[in-house]
């Protein structure tokens, strides 16, 4: 998506993976997503991701489990949290069945997902669940002052 084609209120997603082909695959899978508008940026390393997060606003980070030279999310996610990122982080992996994935909340991870599970509908669900949760109109009166 080009910057001109994405509205200013688009959900900004940072996809961090050391394989550019994974980013291209994600862009292709979510190309049909029309609501909400999504602007996806790519980082090939955790150091690049840290610089982008420091320099801009991201509503969601999708992070590959294994990024060199770090071992896995247990090292990379604390780095993102350590610079003050408070938004949702999802760990993306080819295989999420290893036992250490059960520890993901302890490291500041909001959810985990297999790379084969990501498509437009799944990303739309993730955004609604973790980024833009709209209260039903009849509840909003309870929260106004």
CSV table of C-alpha atoms in Angstrom, one decimal:
chain,number,residue,atom,x,y,z
A,1,UNK,CA,0.0,0.0,0.0
A,2,UNK,CA,1.3,3.4,-0.8
A,3,UNK,CA,1.2,6.2,1.6
A,4,UNK,CA,-1.2,8.1,-0.6
A,5,UNK,CA,-3.7,5.2,-0.7
A,6,UNK,CA,-3.9,4.8,3.0
A,7,UNK,CA,-6.1,7.1,5.1
A,8,UNK,CA,-4.7,9.0,8.1
A,9,UNK,CA,-6.7,6.9,10.5
A,10,UNK,CA,-5.4,3.6,9.1
A,11,UNK,CA,-4.3,0.9,11.5
A,12,UNK,CA,-0.5,1.0,11.4
A,13,UNK,CA,1.1,-2.4,11.6
A,14,UNK,CA,4.8,-3.2,11.8
A,15,UNK,CA,5.7,-6.6,10.5
A,16,UNK,CA,9.1,-7.8,11.7
A,17,UNK,CA,10.6,-10.8,10.0
A,18,UNK,CA,14.1,-11.6,8.7
A,19,UNK,CA,12.6,-13.0,5.5
A,20,UNK,CA,11.3,-10.3,3.1
A,21,UNK,CA,9.2,-13.0,1.3
A,22,UNK,CA,7.1,-13.4,4.5
A,23,UNK,CA,6.3,-9.7,4.3
A,24,UNK,CA,5.3,-9.9,0.6
A,25,UNK,CA,3.1,-12.9,1.5
A,26,UNK,CA,1.4,-11.0,4.3
A,27,UNK,CA,0.8,-8.0,2.0
A,28,UNK,CA,-0.7,-10.3,-0.6
A,29,UNK,CA,-2.9,-12.1,1.9
A,30,UNK,CA,-4.3,-8.9,3.4
A,31,UNK,CA,-4.7,-7.1,0.0
A,32,UNK,CA,-8.4,-7.7,0.0
A,33,UNK,CA,-8.9,-6.2,3.5
A,34,UNK,CA,-10.9,-3.0,3.0
A,35,UNK,CA,-12.1,-2.4,6.6
A,36,UNK,CA,-10.3,-1.3,8.5
A,37,UNK,CA,-7.7,0.4,6.4
A,38,UNK,CA,-4.3,-1.1,7.2
A,39,UNK,CA,-0.9,0.4,6.6
A,40,UNK,CA,1.8,-2.3,6.9
A,41,UNK,CA,5.5,-1.5,7.3
A,42,UNK,CA,8.4,-3.9,7.3
A,43,UNK,CA,11.4,-4.3,9.4
A,44,UNK,CA,14.0,-7.0,8.7
A,45,UNK,CA,15.6,-7.0,12.2
A,46,UNK,CA,14.8,-6.1,15.8
A,47,UNK,CA,17.2,-3.2,15.6
A,48,UNK,CA,15.4,-1.7,12.6
A,49,UNK,CA,12.1,-2.3,14.4
A,50,UNK,CA,13.3,-0.5,17.5
A,51,UNK,CA,14.3,2.5,15.4
A,52,UNK,CA,10.9,2.6,13.6
A,53,UNK,CA,9.0,2.3,16.9
A,54,UNK,CA,11.0,5.1,18.4
A,55,UNK,CA,10.3,7.3,15.3
A,56,UNK,CA,6.6,6.6,14.7
A,57,UNK,CA,3.3,5.3,15.9
A,58,UNK,CA,2.3,1.7,15.4
A,59,UNK,CA,-1.0,0.2,16.5
A,60,UNK,CA,0.1,-3.4,16.3
A,61,UNK,CA,3.4,-5.3,15.9
A,62,UNK,CA,3.6,-8.7,14.3
A,63,UNK,CA,6.9,-10.2,15.3
A,64,UNK,CA,8.6,-13.3,13.9
A,65,UNK,CA,9.5,-15.6,16.7
A,66,UNK,CA,13.2,-16.0,15.7
A,67,UNK,CA,15.2,-13.0,14.6
A,68,UNK,CA,19.0,-13.2,14.5
A,69,UNK,CA,21.0,-12.5,16.5
A,70,UNK,CA,18.3,-12.9,19.2
A,71,UNK,CA,17.1,-16.3,20.1
A,72,UNK,CA,13.3,-15.8,20.1
A,73,UNK,CA,10.5,-13.6,21.4
A,74,UNK,CA,11.7,-14.0,25.0
A,75,UNK,CA,14.6,-11.6,24.0
A,76,UNK,CA,13.0,-9.4,21.3
A,77,UNK,CA,9.7,-8.5,22.9
A,78,UNK,CA,11.3,-7.2,26.1
A,79,UNK,CA,13.4,-4.9,23.9
A,80,UNK,CA,10.3,-3.5,22.3
A,81,UNK,CA,8.6,-3.1,25.7
A,82,UNK,CA,11.8,-1.6,27.1
A,83,UNK,CA,11.6,1.4,24.7
A,84,UNK,CA,8.1,2.2,25.8
A,85,UNK,CA,5.9,0.4,23.2
A,86,UNK,CA,2.6,-0.4,25.0
A,87,UNK,CA,0.5,-1.6,22.0
A,88,UNK,CA,-0.3,-5.2,21.2
A,89,UNK,CA,2.5,-7.5,20.0
A,90,UNK,CA,1.7,-10.8,18.3
A,91,UNK,CA,4.4,-13.4,17.8
A,92,UNK,CA,4.2,-15.1,14.4
A,93,UNK,CA,5.9,-18.4,13.8
A,94,UNK,CA,5.9,-21.4,11.5
A,95,UNK,CA,5.4,-23.6,14.5
A,96,UNK,CA,3.8,-22.4,17.7
A,97,UNK,CA,3.6,-25.8,19.4
A,98,UNK,CA,6.8,-25.6,21.5
A,99,UNK,CA,6.3,-25.5,25.2
A,100,UNK,CA,8.0,-22.2,25.7
A,101,UNK,CA,5.1,-20.5,23.8
A,102,UNK,CA,3.0,-21.1,26.9
A,103,UNK,CA,5.2,-18.4,28.6
A,104,UNK,CA,4.3,-15.7,26.1
A,105,UNK,CA,2.3,-13.5,28.5
A,106,UNK,CA,5.3,-13.4,30.9
A,107,UNK,CA,7.3,-11.6,28.2
A,108,UNK,CA,4.7,-8.9,27.1
A,109,UNK,CA,3.3,-10.8,24.2
A,110,UNK,CA,-0.5,-10.4,23.6
A,111,UNK,CA,-1.0,-13.3,21.3
A,112,UNK,CA,0.7,-15.9,19.2
A,113,UNK,CA,-0.3,-17.1,15.7
A,114,UNK,CA,1.0,-19.5,13.1
A,115,UNK,CA,2.2,-17.9,9.8
A,116,UNK,CA,-0.2,-20.2,7.9
A,117,UNK,CA,-3.1,-18.8,9.9
A,118,UNK,CA,-2.7,-15.2,8.9
A,119,UNK,CA,-5.1,-14.0,6.2
A,120,UNK,CA,-7.4,-10.9,5.7
A,121,UNK,CA,-10.1,-12.2,8.0
A,122,UNK,CA,-7.7,-13.2,10.8
A,123,UNK,CA,-5.9,-9.8,10.7
A,124,UNK,CA,-9.3,-8.1,10.8
A,125,UNK,CA,-10.2,-10.1,13.9
A,126,UNK,CA,-6.9,-9.3,15.5
A,127,UNK,CA,-7.3,-5.6,14.9
A,128,UNK,CA,-10.9,-5.6,16.3
A,129,UNK,CA,-9.8,-7.6,19.3
A,130,UNK,CA,-6.5,-5.9,20.2
A,131,UNK,CA,-6.4,-2.5,18.5
A,132,UNK,CA,-9.9,-1.1,17.9
A,133,UNK,CA,-12.5,-2.5,20.3
A,134,UNK,CA,-15.7,-0.6,19.9
A,135,UNK,CA,-18.1,-0.5,22.8
A,136,UNK,CA,-21.8,-1.1,21.8
A,137,UNK,CA,-23.6,2.2,21.6
A,138,UNK,CA,-25.9,1.3,24.5
A,139,UNK,CA,-22.9,0.9,26.8
A,140,UNK,CA,-21.3,4.3,25.9
A,141,UNK,CA,-23.8,6.2,28.1
A,142,UNK,CA,-22.4,4.4,31.1
A,143,UNK,CA,-18.9,5.8,30.5
A,144,UNK,CA,-19.7,9.4,29.8
A,145,UNK,CA,-19.2,12.0,32.5
